[in-house]
Amino acid sequence: MKIRLLSLAAIGLACALPAAAQFAKPEDAIKYRQSGMSLMATHFGRIGAMATGKAPFDAKAAADNAEVVAFVSRLPFAGFVEGSDKGGNTKAKPAIWTENDKFKAGASKMQEEVAKLNTAAKTGNLDQIKAAFGEAAKTCKACHDDYREK
Ligand code: ASC
């Protein structure tokens, strides 16, 4: 019983630690954020294929993919911890850390637009999905242009 309480306390502490402490090394943080971005690209890309007519429109698939993008959009940014500007095969530019408020604002904008895409996808209306997809894609590109090496 005592051990169980202690391990619960340890779990509680681990959850309360700042984000930086949740990754043992910079490479882990880099892998984490890249994994999130990769998932977003996969599911966002499937909606994009439908929005651009490269794949047949399937309202259920669009809605399912948009749901994944909206959820995963909240994850990668916890991986941009101090000290993870180098390591692994990161393409992250130093500006992420030197103008972090601007970077975070870009992330928030993206999260807003993919939330709108999720709402649009639930309507099953392809025109609305196309419009929301375009706006969301702009937010991806804006941050990649500013904060990701080519
Ligand atoms: C994608 C993807 C991105 C964005 C960007 C939009 O599907 O992987 O990074 O869209 O290309 O301009």
Short mmCIF file of C-alpha atoms and ligand atoms in Angstrom, two decimals:
data_model
loop_
_atom_site.label_atom_id
_atom_site.label_comp_id
_atom_site.label_asym_id
_atom_site.label_seq_id
_atom_site.Cartn_x
_atom_site.Cartn_y
_atom_site.Cartn_z
CA MET A 1 0.00 0.00 0.00
CA LYS A 2 2.75 2.36 0.98
CA ILE A 3 4.62 1.57 -2.22
CA ARG A 4 1.53 2.19 -4.30
CA LEU A 5 1.01 5.59 -2.68
CA LEU A 6 4.62 6.45 -3.27
CA SER A 7 4.46 5.51 -6.93
CA LEU A 8 1.27 7.55 -7.33
CA ALA A 9 3.10 10.49 -5.79
CA ALA A 10 5.96 9.95 -8.23
CA ILE A 11 3.55 9.93 -11.18
CA GLY A 12 1.92 13.11 -9.89
CA LEU A 13 5.28 14.80 -9.60
CA ALA A 14 6.31 13.70 -13.09
CA CYS A 15 3.14 15.25 -14.53
CA ALA A 16 3.73 18.50 -12.67
CA LEU A 17 7.30 18.90 -13.89
CA PRO A 18 7.94 21.54 -16.54
CA ALA A 19 7.90 20.29 -20.12
CA ALA A 20 11.68 20.32 -20.39
CA ALA A 21 11.99 17.76 -17.63
CA GLN A 22 9.60 15.40 -19.41
CA PHE A 23 12.18 14.55 -22.04
CA ALA A 24 15.33 12.80 -20.88
CA LYS A 25 17.40 14.29 -23.70
CA PRO A 26 17.03 16.82 -26.55
CA GLU A 27 16.78 14.00 -29.11
CA ASP A 28 13.66 12.70 -27.33
CA ALA A 29 11.99 16.11 -27.54
CA ILE A 30 12.95 16.38 -31.22
CA LYS A 31 11.58 12.92 -31.98
CA TYR A 32 8.38 13.75 -30.11
CA ARG A 33 7.64 16.97 -32.02
CA GLN A 34 8.64 15.45 -35.36
CA SER A 35 6.32 12.49 -34.72
CA GLY A 36 3.44 14.87 -34.08
CA MET A 37 4.21 16.88 -37.21
CA SER A 38 4.44 13.66 -39.22
CA LEU A 39 1.01 12.52 -38.01
CA MET A 40 -0.46 15.92 -38.82
CA ALA A 41 1.07 15.89 -42.30
CA THR A 42 -0.33 12.43 -43.01
CA HIS A 43 -3.89 13.20 -41.92
CA PHE A 44 -3.91 16.77 -43.21
CA GLY A 45 -2.56 15.47 -46.52
CA ARG A 46 -5.47 13.03 -46.84
CA ILE A 47 -7.91 15.93 -46.53
CA GLY A 48 -5.79 17.91 -48.97
CA ALA A 49 -6.03 15.13 -51.54
CA MET A 50 -9.82 15.36 -51.36
CA ALA A 51 -9.83 19.16 -51.31
CA THR A 52 -7.75 19.26 -54.49
CA GLY A 53 -9.62 16.48 -56.28
CA LYS A 54 -6.68 14.06 -56.21
CA ALA A 55 -8.75 11.63 -54.17
CA PRO A 56 -12.51 11.05 -54.28
CA PHE A 57 -14.41 12.99 -51.62
CA ASP A 58 -15.44 10.84 -48.69
CA ALA A 59 -17.15 12.94 -46.03
CA LYS A 60 -16.60 10.40 -43.24
CA ALA A 61 -12.89 10.08 -44.04
CA ALA A 62 -12.51 13.86 -44.18
CA ALA A 63 -14.19 14.23 -40.79
CA ASP A 64 -12.11 11.43 -39.25
CA ASN A 65 -8.87 12.91 -40.57
CA ALA A 66 -9.78 16.42 -39.44
CA GLU A 67 -10.48 15.12 -35.95
CA VAL A 68 -7.00 13.59 -35.76
CA VAL A 69 -5.35 16.78 -37.05
CA ALA A 70 -7.25 18.92 -34.53
CA PHE A 71 -6.23 16.68 -31.66
CA VAL A 72 -2.60 16.19 -32.67
CA SER A 73 -2.17 19.93 -33.39
CA ARG A 74 -2.02 20.47 -29.62
CA LEU A 75 0.91 18.13 -29.08
CA PRO A 76 4.13 19.00 -30.96
CA PHE A 77 4.82 22.35 -29.31
CA ALA A 78 5.62 20.79 -25.94
CA GLY A 79 8.63 19.32 -27.74
CA PHE A 80 10.26 22.68 -28.52
CA VAL A 81 12.00 22.78 -25.13
CA GLU A 82 15.06 24.83 -24.26
CA GLY A 83 18.20 23.06 -25.38
CA SER A 84 16.52 21.13 -28.19
CA ASP A 85 17.59 23.60 -30.88
CA LYS A 86 20.32 21.10 -31.77
CA GLY A 87 20.33 17.35 -31.89
CA GLY A 88 18.88 14.53 -33.93
CA ASN A 89 18.04 15.69 -37.45
CA THR A 90 16.17 18.81 -36.42
CA LYS A 91 15.44 21.51 -38.98
CA ALA A 92 14.22 23.87 -36.26
CA LYS A 93 15.66 27.38 -36.66
CA PRO A 94 17.10 29.24 -33.64
CA ALA A 95 14.40 31.92 -34.09
CA ILE A 96 11.95 29.52 -32.43
CA TRP A 97 13.72 30.24 -29.16
CA THR A 98 14.83 33.84 -29.77
CA GLU A 99 11.32 35.02 -30.76
CA ASN A 100 9.34 32.39 -28.92
CA ASP A 101 6.21 34.54 -28.46
CA LYS A 102 5.88 34.95 -32.20
CA PHE A 103 6.46 31.23 -32.73
CA LYS A 104 3.79 30.39 -30.14
CA ALA A 105 1.37 32.83 -31.77
CA GLY A 106 1.89 31.01 -35.07
CA ALA A 107 1.20 27.69 -33.36
CA SER A 108 -2.00 29.07 -31.82
CA LYS A 109 -3.16 30.40 -35.17
CA MET A 110 -2.60 26.98 -36.73
CA GLN A 111 -4.55 25.31 -33.91
CA GLU A 112 -7.44 27.74 -34.44
CA GLU A 113 -7.55 27.10 -38.17
CA VAL A 114 -7.41 23.31 -37.86
CA ALA A 115 -10.21 23.53 -35.26
CA LYS A 116 -12.23 25.41 -37.91
CA LEU A 117 -11.31 22.74 -40.46
CA ASN A 118 -12.59 20.12 -38.02
CA THR A 119 -15.89 22.00 -37.72
CA ALA A 120 -16.11 22.36 -41.49
CA ALA A 121 -15.35 18.67 -42.02
CA LYS A 122 -18.22 17.67 -39.75
CA THR A 123 -20.66 19.49 -42.06
CA GLY A 124 -19.70 17.16 -44.91
CA ASN A 125 -19.72 20.15 -47.26
CA LEU A 126 -16.76 19.92 -49.63
CA ASP A 127 -16.70 23.65 -50.44
CA GLN A 128 -16.46 24.53 -46.76
CA ILE A 129 -13.74 21.92 -46.30
CA LYS A 130 -11.78 23.31 -49.24
CA ALA A 131 -11.92 26.83 -47.84
CA ALA A 132 -10.95 25.79 -44.32
CA PHE A 133 -8.21 23.52 -45.63
CA GLY A 134 -6.69 26.42 -47.55
CA GLU A 135 -6.67 28.68 -44.51
CA ALA A 136 -5.14 25.96 -42.32
CA ALA A 137 -2.48 25.17 -44.94
CA LYS A 138 -1.43 28.83 -44.95
CA THR A 139 -0.71 28.64 -41.23
CA CYS A 140 1.46 25.53 -41.69
CA LYS A 141 3.41 27.23 -44.45
CA ALA A 142 3.86 30.52 -42.57
CA CYS A 143 5.65 28.84 -39.67
CA HIS A 144 7.63 26.49 -41.89
CA ASP A 145 8.88 29.47 -43.92
CA ASP A 146 9.98 31.32 -40.79
CA TYR A 147 11.07 28.57 -38.45
CA ARG A 148 12.10 25.46 -40.40
CA GLU A 149 15.29 25.06 -42.39
CA LYS A 150 14.73 24.02 -46.00
C1 ASC B 1 0.79 19.69 -45.71
C2 ASC B 1 2.03 19.55 -45.08
C3 ASC B 1 2.46 20.77 -44.75
C4 ASC B 1 1.45 21.77 -45.14
C5 ASC B 1 2.01 22.85 -46.00
C6 ASC B 1 0.90 23.79 -46.41
O1 ASC B 1 0.07 18.78 -46.13
O2 ASC B 1 2.69 18.44 -44.85
O3 ASC B 1 3.57 21.07 -44.15
O4 ASC B 1 0.44 21.03 -45.80
O5 ASC B 1 2.60 22.30 -47.12
O6 ASC B 1 1.42 24.80 -47.24
#
